[in-house]
Amino acid sequence: MKPTPELIYEYRMSRERAEREAGERREAAYTAIPRLREIASERRRLAFDTGLTIMRNEDSSELRNKVEQLDKEELNLLLSAGLPPDHMLPHYRCKACNDIGYVGDTVKKLCPCMKARILEEMYATSGIDPQQSFAMFRSDIYPCDRQKRIALKARELCEGYARAFPKCDPMGILLMGGTGLGKSYLLNAIALEVSSRGYDVYKASAYNLINAFMDSIRGRGESPDILGPDLMIIDDLGTEPMINSVTRETLFSILNERQSARKATLWATNRSLDDILASYGDRFFSRLVAPRETMVLRLEGDDLRLRLK
């Protein structure tokens, strides 16, 4: 999980803005209460003298006591003027990292606020819906016990997969079933769990994926990176345009290259196994449903979207 250049710039601007505004408040306070400027000057001198004293291995307790007295005087002056104690300090968005984005003295690591912003950007550009999580999975919308039992088992297996990632066996999942049974929801929940732990997730419909490859062939954009993402999710297999010498070859290449590289790929489709075999050929089919490579999960029942209206 790495911040984008745009996000790094956002943090730098936020920090500079907080420090600029603090400087403006400080100058206004110095003008209104001249003694505050004197205190700041005395404190800088004492800090320098304290450093020299420490370097000489001499006792600096008296100097530190003077600094504490100045701090108390400054606080009393601010409070008497009706100003908060931190009036002259920068008001950073995040107090943990002071809008740097990283925390830690010796080993720097991403601040939780930066992690949250990275995920926010990822969700905005990837099509991952932060509302479709395992925690928000509803079990009260199923019309019969059989459909509910099948769905809950699929949820259990998908959540186990997500929590075990990247040590999953098998590495892939194929979710099958009719429209509105929750296939996309489960894919999204896996994406949320995996991305929240810092893994790179690419999520797209088969339709948009093939169109992206076609745009790259026509020189209108870059070809999607099929090996870069830790997890690749391809939803709605079967809705993509069937373009000669493109669709089958592209999907086979994605499947074959990612399996060879031991990269995880998830698929969802409304098509039956017979339809997949007929549409994409034996090479694709045999790799897609190979037990060592893919866990096949079938959802059954009525369209749940009608019950959510």
PDB file of C-alpha atoms in Angstrom:
ATOM      1  CA  MET A   1       0.000   0.000   0.000  1.00  0.00           C
ATOM      2  CA  LYS A   2       1.634   3.192  -1.223  1.00  0.00           C
ATOM      3  CA  PRO A   3       0.315   6.766  -1.420  1.00  0.00           C
ATOM      4  CA  THR A   4      -0.058   8.243  -4.880  1.00  0.00           C
ATOM      5  CA  PRO A   5       1.919  11.379  -5.812  1.00  0.00           C
ATOM      6  CA  GLU A   6      -1.358  13.297  -5.653  1.00  0.00           C
ATOM      7  CA  LEU A   7      -1.949  12.106  -2.098  1.00  0.00           C
ATOM      8  CA  ILE A   8       1.596  13.008  -1.030  1.00  0.00           C
ATOM      9  CA  TYR A   9       1.033  16.477  -2.497  1.00  0.00           C
ATOM     10  CA  GLU A  10      -2.287  16.767  -0.635  1.00  0.00           C
ATOM     11  CA  TYR A  11      -0.555  16.035   2.681  1.00  0.00           C
ATOM     12  CA  ARG A  12       2.264  18.476   1.983  1.00  0.00           C
ATOM     13  CA  MET A  13      -0.220  21.227   1.138  1.00  0.00           C
ATOM     14  CA  SER A  14      -2.243  20.470   4.264  1.00  0.00           C
ATOM     15  CA  ARG A  15       0.851  20.686   6.466  1.00  0.00           C
ATOM     16  CA  GLU A  16       2.039  23.908   4.839  1.00  0.00           C
ATOM     17  CA  ARG A  17      -1.417  25.454   5.197  1.00  0.00           C
ATOM     18  CA  ALA A  18      -1.595  24.552   8.903  1.00  0.00           C
ATOM     19  CA  GLU A  19       1.849  26.044   9.539  1.00  0.00           C
ATOM     20  CA  ARG A  20       1.105  29.181   7.518  1.00  0.00           C
ATOM     21  CA  GLU A  21      -2.135  29.782   9.408  1.00  0.00           C
ATOM     22  CA  ALA A  22      -0.331  29.195  12.716  1.00  0.00           C
ATOM     23  CA  GLY A  23       2.234  31.819  11.728  1.00  0.00           C
ATOM     24  CA  GLU A  24      -0.533  34.310  10.971  1.00  0.00           C
ATOM     25  CA  ARG A  25      -2.214  33.657  14.331  1.00  0.00           C
ATOM     26  CA  ARG A  26       1.127  33.932  16.098  1.00  0.00           C
ATOM     27  CA  GLU A  27       1.961  37.317  14.558  1.00  0.00           C
ATOM     28  CA  ALA A  28      -1.502  38.637  15.411  1.00  0.00           C
ATOM     29  CA  ALA A  29      -1.061  37.463  19.021  1.00  0.00           C
ATOM     30  CA  TYR A  30       2.403  39.065  19.244  1.00  0.00           C
ATOM     31  CA  THR A  31       0.930  42.351  18.051  1.00  0.00           C
ATOM     32  CA  ALA A  32      -1.918  42.237  20.554  1.00  0.00           C
ATOM     33  CA  ILE A  33       0.268  40.932  23.433  1.00  0.00           C
ATOM     34  CA  PRO A  34       3.920  42.037  22.919  1.00  0.00           C
ATOM     35  CA  ARG A  35       5.090  40.016  25.914  1.00  0.00           C
ATOM     36  CA  LEU A  36       4.361  36.806  23.955  1.00  0.00           C
ATOM     37  CA  ARG A  37       7.045  37.710  21.400  1.00  0.00           C
ATOM     38  CA  GLU A  38       9.520  38.340  24.219  1.00  0.00           C
ATOM     39  CA  ILE A  39       8.695  34.951  25.741  1.00  0.00           C
ATOM     40  CA  ALA A  40       9.288  33.220  22.414  1.00  0.00           C
ATOM     41  CA  SER A  41      12.668  34.936  22.031  1.00  0.00           C
ATOM     42  CA  GLU A  42      13.725  34.061  25.590  1.00  0.00           C
ATOM     43  CA  ARG A  43      12.639  30.448  25.116  1.00  0.00           C
ATOM     44  CA  ARG A  44      14.745  30.082  21.950  1.00  0.00           C
ATOM     45  CA  ARG A  45      17.789  31.448  23.779  1.00  0.00           C
ATOM     46  CA  LEU A  46      17.257  29.115  26.723  1.00  0.00           C
ATOM     47  CA  ALA A  47      16.818  26.135  24.376  1.00  0.00           C
ATOM     48  CA  PHE A  48      20.185  26.953  22.755  1.00  0.00           C
ATOM     49  CA  ASP A  49      21.870  27.353  26.166  1.00  0.00           C
ATOM     50  CA  THR A  50      20.319  24.081  27.339  1.00  0.00           C
ATOM     51  CA  GLY A  51      21.777  22.262  24.323  1.00  0.00           C
ATOM     52  CA  LEU A  52      25.232  23.604  25.043  1.00  0.00           C
ATOM     53  CA  THR A  53      24.937  22.646  28.705  1.00  0.00           C
ATOM     54  CA  ILE A  54      23.959  19.081  27.842  1.00  0.00           C
ATOM     55  CA  MET A  55      26.858  18.784  25.366  1.00  0.00           C
ATOM     56  CA  ARG A  56      29.226  19.833  28.177  1.00  0.00           C
ATOM     57  CA  ASN A  57      27.688  17.239  30.499  1.00  0.00           C
ATOM     58  CA  GLU A  58      26.654  20.024  32.888  1.00  0.00           C
ATOM     59  CA  ASP A  59      23.471  20.318  34.950  1.00  0.00           C
ATOM     60  CA  SER A  60      20.694  21.908  32.864  1.00  0.00           C
ATOM     61  CA  SER A  61      17.878  21.686  35.431  1.00  0.00           C
ATOM     62  CA  GLU A  62      17.900  25.427  36.160  1.00  0.00           C
ATOM     63  CA  LEU A  63      17.544  26.286  32.484  1.00  0.00           C
ATOM     64  CA  ARG A  64      14.693  23.794  32.078  1.00  0.00           C
ATOM     65  CA  ASN A  65      12.912  25.336  35.070  1.00  0.00           C
ATOM     66  CA  LYS A  66      13.123  28.764  33.410  1.00  0.00           C
ATOM     67  CA  VAL A  67      11.604  27.344  30.229  1.00  0.00           C
ATOM     68  CA  GLU A  68       8.749  25.839  32.242  1.00  0.00           C
ATOM     69  CA  GLN A  69       8.110  29.214  33.884  1.00  0.00           C
ATOM     70  CA  LEU A  70       7.977  30.894  30.473  1.00  0.00           C
ATOM     71  CA  ASP A  71       5.552  28.231  29.240  1.00  0.00           C
ATOM     72  CA  LYS A  72       3.248  28.885  32.196  1.00  0.00           C
ATOM     73  CA  GLU A  73       3.414  32.638  31.662  1.00  0.00           C
ATOM     74  CA  GLU A  74       2.592  32.237  27.974  1.00  0.00           C
ATOM     75  CA  LEU A  75      -0.374  29.994  28.801  1.00  0.00           C
ATOM     76  CA  ASN A  76      -1.752  32.484  31.333  1.00  0.00           C
ATOM     77  CA  LEU A  77      -1.456  35.343  28.838  1.00  0.00           C
ATOM     78  CA  LEU A  78      -3.319  33.383  26.180  1.00  0.00           C
ATOM     79  CA  LEU A  79      -6.087  32.309  28.543  1.00  0.00           C
ATOM     80  CA  SER A  80      -6.452  35.869  29.889  1.00  0.00           C
ATOM     81  CA  ALA A  81      -6.976  37.064  26.321  1.00  0.00           C
ATOM     82  CA  GLY A  82      -9.640  34.414  25.755  1.00  0.00           C
ATOM     83  CA  LEU A  83      -7.430  32.364  23.434  1.00  0.00           C
ATOM     84  CA  PRO A  84      -6.994  28.548  23.539  1.00  0.00           C
ATOM     85  CA  PRO A  85      -3.667  27.072  24.713  1.00  0.00           C
ATOM     86  CA  ASP A  86      -2.802  25.871  21.200  1.00  0.00           C
ATOM     87  CA  HIS A  87      -3.707  29.157  19.511  1.00  0.00           C
ATOM     88  CA  MET A  88      -0.225  29.754  18.119  1.00  0.00           C
ATOM     89  CA  LEU A  89       0.471  26.134  17.170  1.00  0.00           C
ATOM     90  CA  PRO A  90      -0.316  24.512  13.794  1.00  0.00           C
ATOM     91  CA  HIS A  91      -3.722  22.841  13.706  1.00  0.00           C
ATOM     92  CA  TYR A  92      -2.906  19.723  11.701  1.00  0.00           C
ATOM     93  CA  ARG A  93      -5.678  17.475  10.373  1.00  0.00           C
ATOM     94  CA  CYS A  94      -4.023  14.494  12.057  1.00  0.00           C
ATOM     95  CA  LYS A  95      -2.387  14.886  15.459  1.00  0.00           C
ATOM     96  CA  ALA A  96      -0.698  11.494  15.192  1.00  0.00           C
ATOM     97  CA  CYS A  97       1.482  12.336  12.170  1.00  0.00           C
ATOM     98  CA  ASN A  98       1.148  16.133  11.965  1.00  0.00           C
ATOM     99  CA  ASP A  99       0.022  15.738   8.349  1.00  0.00           C
ATOM    100  CA  ILE A 100       3.211  13.981   7.265  1.00  0.00           C
ATOM    101  CA  GLY A 101       1.407  10.691   6.629  1.00  0.00           C
ATOM    102  CA  TYR A 102       3.950   8.598   8.503  1.00  0.00           C
ATOM    103  CA  VAL A 103       4.553   7.799  12.177  1.00  0.00           C
ATOM    104  CA  GLY A 104       7.455   6.276  14.073  1.00  0.00           C
ATOM    105  CA  ASP A 105      10.806   7.626  15.241  1.00  0.00           C
ATOM    106  CA  THR A 106      13.280   5.121  13.833  1.00  0.00           C
ATOM    107  CA  VAL A 107      11.108   2.962  11.576  1.00  0.00           C
ATOM    108  CA  LYS A 108       8.600   5.019   9.617  1.00  0.00           C
ATOM    109  CA  LYS A 109       5.250   3.441   8.803  1.00  0.00           C
ATOM    110  CA  LEU A 110       2.045   4.701   7.291  1.00  0.00           C
ATOM    111  CA  CYS A 111      -0.151   6.651   9.681  1.00  0.00           C
ATOM    112  CA  PRO A 112      -3.698   5.255  10.019  1.00  0.00           C
ATOM    113  CA  CYS A 113      -4.997   8.484   8.482  1.00  0.00           C
ATOM    114  CA  MET A 114      -2.864   7.935   5.370  1.00  0.00           C
ATOM    115  CA  LYS A 115      -3.998   4.312   5.134  1.00  0.00           C
ATOM    116  CA  ALA A 116      -7.600   5.472   5.259  1.00  0.00           C
ATOM    117  CA  ARG A 117      -7.013   8.035   2.493  1.00  0.00           C
ATOM    118  CA  ILE A 118      -5.263   5.463   0.293  1.00  0.00           C
ATOM    119  CA  LEU A 119      -8.224   3.105   0.686  1.00  0.00           C
ATOM    120  CA  GLU A 120     -10.651   5.943   0.034  1.00  0.00           C
ATOM    121  CA  GLU A 121      -8.879   6.733  -3.243  1.00  0.00           C
ATOM    122  CA  MET A 122      -8.704   3.054  -4.128  1.00  0.00           C
ATOM    123  CA  TYR A 123     -12.446   2.592  -3.579  1.00  0.00           C
ATOM    124  CA  ALA A 124     -13.244   5.704  -5.609  1.00  0.00           C
ATOM    125  CA  THR A 125     -11.281   4.518  -8.653  1.00  0.00           C
ATOM    126  CA  SER A 126     -11.659   0.745  -8.459  1.00  0.00           C
ATOM    127  CA  GLY A 127     -15.407   0.344  -8.155  1.00  0.00           C
ATOM    128  CA  ILE A 128     -15.069  -1.239  -4.702  1.00  0.00           C
ATOM    129  CA  ASP A 129     -18.092  -0.310  -2.594  1.00  0.00           C
ATOM    130  CA  PRO A 130     -17.137   0.233   1.085  1.00  0.00           C
ATOM    131  CA  GLN A 131     -20.751  -0.505   2.068  1.00  0.00           C
ATOM    132  CA  GLN A 132     -20.640  -4.072   0.745  1.00  0.00           C
ATOM    133  CA  SER A 133     -18.638  -5.835   3.437  1.00  0.00           C
ATOM    134  CA  PHE A 134     -18.841  -9.171   5.220  1.00  0.00           C
ATOM    135  CA  ALA A 135     -19.894  -7.316   8.377  1.00  0.00           C
ATOM    136  CA  MET A 136     -22.886  -5.777   6.568  1.00  0.00           C
ATOM    137  CA  PHE A 137     -23.976  -9.024   4.899  1.00  0.00           C
ATOM    138  CA  ARG A 138     -27.704  -9.500   5.493  1.00  0.00           C
ATOM    139  CA  SER A 139     -29.134 -12.924   6.201  1.00  0.00           C
ATOM    140  CA  ASP A 140     -32.740 -11.773   6.629  1.00  0.00           C
ATOM    141  CA  ILE A 141     -33.576 -11.251   2.971  1.00  0.00           C
ATOM    142  CA  TYR A 142     -33.685 -14.835   1.713  1.00  0.00           C
ATOM    143  CA  PRO A 143     -37.085 -16.212   0.685  1.00  0.00           C
ATOM    144  CA  CYS A 144     -36.367 -19.811   1.757  1.00  0.00           C
ATOM    145  CA  ASP A 145     -34.050 -21.776   4.003  1.00  0.00           C
ATOM    146  CA  ARG A 146     -32.268 -23.524   1.125  1.00  0.00           C
ATOM    147  CA  GLN A 147     -31.260 -20.288  -0.591  1.00  0.00           C
ATOM    148  CA  LYS A 148     -30.178 -18.806   2.723  1.00  0.00           C
ATOM    149  CA  ARG A 149     -28.137 -21.878   3.643  1.00  0.00           C
ATOM    150  CA  ILE A 150     -26.313 -21.847   0.298  1.00  0.00           C
ATOM    151  CA  ALA A 151     -25.614 -18.110   0.543  1.00  0.00           C
ATOM    152  CA  LEU A 152     -24.320 -18.298   4.117  1.00  0.00           C
ATOM    153  CA  LYS A 153     -21.987 -21.146   3.181  1.00  0.00           C
ATOM    154  CA  ALA A 154     -20.661 -19.115   0.245  1.00  0.00           C
ATOM    155  CA  ARG A 155     -20.177 -16.145   2.557  1.00  0.00           C
ATOM    156  CA  GLU A 156     -18.265 -18.312   5.033  1.00  0.00           C
ATOM    157  CA  LEU A 157     -15.954 -19.651   2.327  1.00  0.00           C
ATOM    158  CA  CYS A 158     -15.374 -16.228   0.775  1.00  0.00           C
ATOM    159  CA  GLU A 159     -14.629 -14.613   4.128  1.00  0.00           C
ATOM    160  CA  GLY A 160     -12.219 -17.430   4.966  1.00  0.00           C
ATOM    161  CA  TYR A 161     -10.514 -16.882   1.623  1.00  0.00           C
ATOM    162  CA  ALA A 162     -10.201 -13.133   2.228  1.00  0.00           C
ATOM    163  CA  ARG A 163      -8.768 -13.552   5.721  1.00  0.00           C
ATOM    164  CA  ALA A 164      -6.269 -16.167   4.542  1.00  0.00           C
ATOM    165  CA  PHE A 165      -5.117 -14.073   1.586  1.00  0.00           C
ATOM    166  CA  PRO A 166      -2.543 -14.363   0.064  1.00  0.00           C
ATOM    167  CA  LYS A 167      -2.048 -17.874   1.460  1.00  0.00           C
ATOM    168  CA  CYS A 168      -5.137 -19.230  -0.260  1.00  0.00           C
ATOM    169  CA  ASP A 169      -5.601 -22.724  -1.580  1.00  0.00           C
ATOM    170  CA  PRO A 170      -6.879 -22.716  -4.230  1.00  0.00           C
ATOM    171  CA  MET A 171      -5.884 -19.233  -5.400  1.00  0.00           C
ATOM    172  CA  GLY A 172      -9.024 -18.544  -7.445  1.00  0.00           C
ATOM    173  CA  ILE A 173     -12.778 -18.412  -6.955  1.00  0.00           C
ATOM    174  CA  LEU A 174     -15.540 -18.752  -9.544  1.00  0.00           C
ATOM    175  CA  LEU A 175     -18.920 -17.533  -8.307  1.00  0.00           C
ATOM    176  CA  MET A 176     -21.827 -18.810 -10.399  1.00  0.00           C
ATOM    177  CA  GLY A 177     -25.567 -18.228 -10.325  1.00  0.00           C
ATOM    178  CA  GLY A 178     -28.377 -16.139 -11.698  1.00  0.00           C
ATOM    179  CA  THR A 179     -28.875 -12.405 -11.507  1.00  0.00           C
ATOM    180  CA  GLY A 180     -29.279 -10.787  -8.104  1.00  0.00           C
ATOM    181  CA  LEU A 181     -28.017 -13.650  -5.921  1.00  0.00           C
ATOM    182  CA  GLY A 182     -25.155 -11.710  -4.303  1.00  0.00           C
ATOM    183  CA  LYS A 183     -22.161 -12.738  -6.405  1.00  0.00           C
ATOM    184  CA  SER A 184     -20.917  -9.183  -6.893  1.00  0.00           C
ATOM    185  CA  TYR A 185     -21.500  -8.444  -3.211  1.00  0.00           C
ATOM    186  CA  LEU A 186     -19.257 -11.318  -2.137  1.00  0.00           C
ATOM    187  CA  LEU A 187     -16.544 -10.281  -4.605  1.00  0.00           C
ATOM    188  CA  ASN A 188     -16.718  -6.744  -3.251  1.00  0.00           C
ATOM    189  CA  ALA A 189     -16.520  -7.955   0.360  1.00  0.00           C
ATOM    190  CA  ILE A 190     -13.377  -9.941  -0.473  1.00  0.00           C
ATOM    191  CA  ALA A 191     -11.897  -6.882  -2.188  1.00  0.00           C
ATOM    192  CA  LEU A 192     -12.593  -4.733   0.885  1.00  0.00           C
ATOM    193  CA  GLU A 193     -10.983  -7.195   3.286  1.00  0.00           C
ATOM    194  CA  VAL A 194      -7.917  -7.787   1.124  1.00  0.00           C
ATOM    195  CA  SER A 195      -7.330  -4.126   0.217  1.00  0.00           C
ATOM    196  CA  SER A 196      -7.731  -3.035   3.848  1.00  0.00           C
ATOM    197  CA  ARG A 197      -4.601  -5.069   4.649  1.00  0.00           C
ATOM    198  CA  GLY A 198      -2.543  -3.260   2.075  1.00  0.00           C
ATOM    199  CA  TYR A 199      -2.799  -5.568  -0.936  1.00  0.00           C
ATOM    200  CA  ASP A 200      -3.317  -4.169  -4.421  1.00  0.00           C
ATOM    201  CA  VAL A 201      -6.747  -5.072  -5.811  1.00  0.00           C
ATOM    202  CA  TYR A 202      -7.966  -4.557  -9.364  1.00  0.00           C
ATOM    203  CA  LYS A 203     -11.717  -4.955  -9.863  1.00  0.00           C
ATOM    204  CA  ALA A 204     -13.591  -4.620 -13.150  1.00  0.00           C
ATOM    205  CA  SER A 205     -16.469  -6.097 -15.077  1.00  0.00           C
ATOM    206  CA  ALA A 206     -15.524  -8.331 -17.995  1.00  0.00           C
ATOM    207  CA  TYR A 207     -17.258  -5.799 -20.262  1.00  0.00           C
ATOM    208  CA  ASN A 208     -15.122  -2.863 -19.074  1.00  0.00           C
ATOM    209  CA  LEU A 209     -11.984  -4.981 -19.062  1.00  0.00           C
ATOM    210  CA  ILE A 210     -12.323  -6.020 -22.713  1.00  0.00           C
ATOM    211  CA  ASN A 211     -13.194  -2.457 -23.698  1.00  0.00           C
ATOM    212  CA  ALA A 212     -10.052  -1.241 -21.906  1.00  0.00           C
ATOM    213  CA  PHE A 213      -7.938  -3.684 -23.894  1.00  0.00           C
ATOM    214  CA  MET A 214      -9.646  -2.579 -27.107  1.00  0.00           C
ATOM    215  CA  ASP A 215      -8.940   1.076 -26.294  1.00  0.00           C
ATOM    216  CA  SER A 216      -5.262   0.230 -25.795  1.00  0.00           C
ATOM    217  CA  ILE A 217      -5.182  -1.583 -29.159  1.00  0.00           C
ATOM    218  CA  ARG A 218      -6.696   1.517 -30.796  1.00  0.00           C
ATOM    219  CA  GLY A 219      -4.148   3.760 -29.064  1.00  0.00           C
ATOM    220  CA  ARG A 220      -6.686   5.416 -26.768  1.00  0.00           C
ATOM    221  CA  GLY A 221      -5.212   4.303 -23.461  1.00  0.00           C
ATOM    222  CA  GLU A 222      -2.882   1.962 -21.656  1.00  0.00           C
ATOM    223  CA  SER A 223      -3.463  -1.774 -21.501  1.00  0.00           C
ATOM    224  CA  PRO A 224      -4.574  -2.967 -18.028  1.00  0.00           C
ATOM    225  CA  ASP A 225      -1.761  -4.476 -15.954  1.00  0.00           C
ATOM    226  CA  ILE A 226      -2.786  -8.124 -15.636  1.00  0.00           C
ATOM    227  CA  LEU A 227       0.118  -9.277 -13.463  1.00  0.00           C
ATOM    228  CA  GLY A 228       0.607  -6.285 -11.176  1.00  0.00           C
ATOM    229  CA  PRO A 229      -2.384  -6.565  -8.823  1.00  0.00           C
ATOM    230  CA  ASP A 230      -2.145  -8.980  -5.899  1.00  0.00           C
ATOM    231  CA  LEU A 231      -5.823  -9.764  -6.455  1.00  0.00           C
ATOM    232  CA  MET A 232      -7.714  -9.385  -9.717  1.00  0.00           C
ATOM    233  CA  ILE A 233     -11.516  -9.519  -9.717  1.00  0.00           C
ATOM    234  CA  ILE A 234     -13.464  -9.930 -12.943  1.00  0.00           C
ATOM    235  CA  ASP A 235     -17.217  -9.587 -12.503  1.00  0.00           C
ATOM    236  CA  ASP A 236     -20.030 -10.411 -14.948  1.00  0.00           C
ATOM    237  CA  LEU A 237     -18.105 -12.795 -17.169  1.00  0.00           C
ATOM    238  CA  GLY A 238     -20.289 -13.258 -20.231  1.00  0.00           C
ATOM    239  CA  THR A 239     -21.408  -9.622 -20.626  1.00  0.00           C
ATOM    240  CA  GLU A 240     -18.293  -8.549 -22.531  1.00  0.00           C
ATOM    241  CA  PRO A 241     -18.334  -7.972 -26.316  1.00  0.00           C
ATOM    242  CA  MET A 242     -17.185 -11.108 -28.136  1.00  0.00           C
ATOM    243  CA  ILE A 243     -14.597  -9.646 -30.517  1.00  0.00           C
ATOM    244  CA  ASN A 244     -12.763 -12.000 -32.857  1.00  0.00           C
ATOM    245  CA  SER A 245      -9.123 -12.617 -31.930  1.00  0.00           C
ATOM    246  CA  VAL A 246      -9.476 -10.393 -28.844  1.00  0.00           C
ATOM    247  CA  THR A 247     -11.993 -11.517 -26.241  1.00  0.00           C
ATOM    248  CA  ARG A 248     -11.134 -15.201 -25.910  1.00  0.00           C
ATOM    249  CA  GLU A 249      -7.399 -14.621 -26.238  1.00  0.00           C
ATOM    250  CA  THR A 250      -7.398 -11.779 -23.700  1.00  0.00           C
ATOM    251  CA  LEU A 251      -9.361 -13.663 -21.073  1.00  0.00           C
ATOM    252  CA  PHE A 252      -7.284 -16.794 -21.581  1.00  0.00           C
ATOM    253  CA  SER A 253      -4.083 -14.764 -21.302  1.00  0.00           C
ATOM    254  CA  ILE A 254      -5.251 -13.181 -18.030  1.00  0.00           C
ATOM    255  CA  LEU A 255      -6.229 -16.539 -16.556  1.00  0.00           C
ATOM    256  CA  ASN A 256      -3.170 -18.436 -17.752  1.00  0.00           C
ATOM    257  CA  GLU A 257      -0.542 -15.825 -16.882  1.00  0.00           C
ATOM    258  CA  ARG A 258      -1.942 -15.119 -13.429  1.00  0.00           C
ATOM    259  CA  GLN A 259      -2.233 -18.811 -12.588  1.00  0.00           C
ATOM    260  CA  SER A 260       1.346 -19.392 -13.773  1.00  0.00           C
ATOM    261  CA  ALA A 261       2.527 -16.490 -11.597  1.00  0.00           C
ATOM    262  CA  ARG A 262       0.499 -17.811  -8.623  1.00  0.00           C
ATOM    263  CA  LYS A 263      -1.587 -14.659  -8.603  1.00  0.00           C
ATOM    264  CA  ALA A 264      -5.144 -14.737  -7.228  1.00  0.00           C
ATOM    265  CA  THR A 265      -8.039 -14.135  -9.616  1.00  0.00           C
ATOM    266  CA  LEU A 266     -11.764 -14.114  -8.820  1.00  0.00           C
ATOM    267  CA  TRP A 267     -14.562 -14.466 -11.354  1.00  0.00           C
ATOM    268  CA  ALA A 268     -18.344 -14.144 -11.276  1.00  0.00           C
ATOM    269  CA  THR A 269     -20.767 -15.132 -14.004  1.00  0.00           C
ATOM    270  CA  ASN A 270     -24.421 -15.793 -14.754  1.00  0.00           C
ATOM    271  CA  ARG A 271     -23.376 -18.384 -17.331  1.00  0.00           C
ATOM    272  CA  SER A 272     -23.554 -22.152 -16.793  1.00  0.00           C
ATOM    273  CA  LEU A 273     -20.479 -24.353 -17.125  1.00  0.00           C
ATOM    274  CA  ASP A 274     -21.721 -25.582 -20.491  1.00  0.00           C
ATOM    275  CA  ASP A 275     -22.101 -22.002 -21.695  1.00  0.00           C
ATOM    276  CA  ILE A 276     -18.590 -21.106 -20.536  1.00  0.00           C
ATOM    277  CA  LEU A 277     -17.129 -24.093 -22.354  1.00  0.00           C
ATOM    278  CA  ALA A 278     -19.013 -23.265 -25.539  1.00  0.00           C
ATOM    279  CA  SER A 279     -18.198 -19.545 -25.447  1.00  0.00           C
ATOM    280  CA  TYR A 280     -14.543 -19.556 -24.393  1.00  0.00           C
ATOM    281  CA  GLY A 281     -13.227 -22.946 -25.452  1.00  0.00           C
ATOM    282  CA  ASP A 282     -11.632 -25.882 -23.716  1.00  0.00           C
ATOM    283  CA  ARG A 283      -8.287 -24.192 -22.942  1.00  0.00           C
ATOM    284  CA  PHE A 284      -9.944 -21.448 -20.917  1.00  0.00           C
ATOM    285  CA  PHE A 285     -12.576 -23.712 -19.377  1.00  0.00           C
ATOM    286  CA  SER A 286     -10.156 -26.403 -18.179  1.00  0.00           C
ATOM    287  CA  ARG A 287      -7.938 -23.847 -16.428  1.00  0.00           C
ATOM    288  CA  LEU A 288     -10.833 -21.855 -14.992  1.00  0.00           C
ATOM    289  CA  VAL A 289     -12.500 -24.780 -13.205  1.00  0.00           C
ATOM    290  CA  ALA A 290      -9.403 -26.860 -12.362  1.00  0.00           C
ATOM    291  CA  PRO A 291      -9.888 -27.884  -8.688  1.00  0.00           C
ATOM    292  CA  ARG A 292      -6.263 -27.117  -7.834  1.00  0.00           C
ATOM    293  CA  GLU A 293      -6.690 -23.578  -9.164  1.00  0.00           C
ATOM    294  CA  THR A 294     -10.277 -22.523  -8.485  1.00  0.00           C
ATOM    295  CA  MET A 295     -12.980 -22.947  -5.862  1.00  0.00           C
ATOM    296  CA  VAL A 296     -16.319 -23.056  -7.685  1.00  0.00           C
ATOM    297  CA  LEU A 297     -19.273 -21.694  -5.679  1.00  0.00           C
ATOM    298  CA  ARG A 298     -22.849 -21.838  -6.982  1.00  0.00           C
ATOM    299  CA  LEU A 299     -25.559 -19.537  -5.642  1.00  0.00           C
ATOM    300  CA  GLU A 300     -29.179 -20.501  -6.213  1.00  0.00           C
ATOM    301  CA  GLY A 301     -32.640 -19.056  -5.687  1.00  0.00           C
ATOM    302  CA  ASP A 302     -34.651 -15.925  -6.405  1.00  0.00           C
ATOM    303  CA  ASP A 303     -33.373 -12.470  -7.326  1.00  0.00           C
ATOM    304  CA  LEU A 304     -32.703 -10.721  -3.989  1.00  0.00           C
ATOM    305  CA  ARG A 305     -32.729  -7.230  -5.465  1.00  0.00           C
ATOM    306  CA  LEU A 306     -36.484  -7.430  -5.799  1.00  0.00           C
ATOM    307  CA  ARG A 307     -36.722  -7.942  -2.031  1.00  0.00           C
ATOM    308  CA  LEU A 308     -34.520  -4.933  -1.283  1.00  0.00           C
ATOM    309  CA  LYS A 309     -36.739  -2.411  -3.074  1.00  0.00           C
TER     310      LYS A 309
END
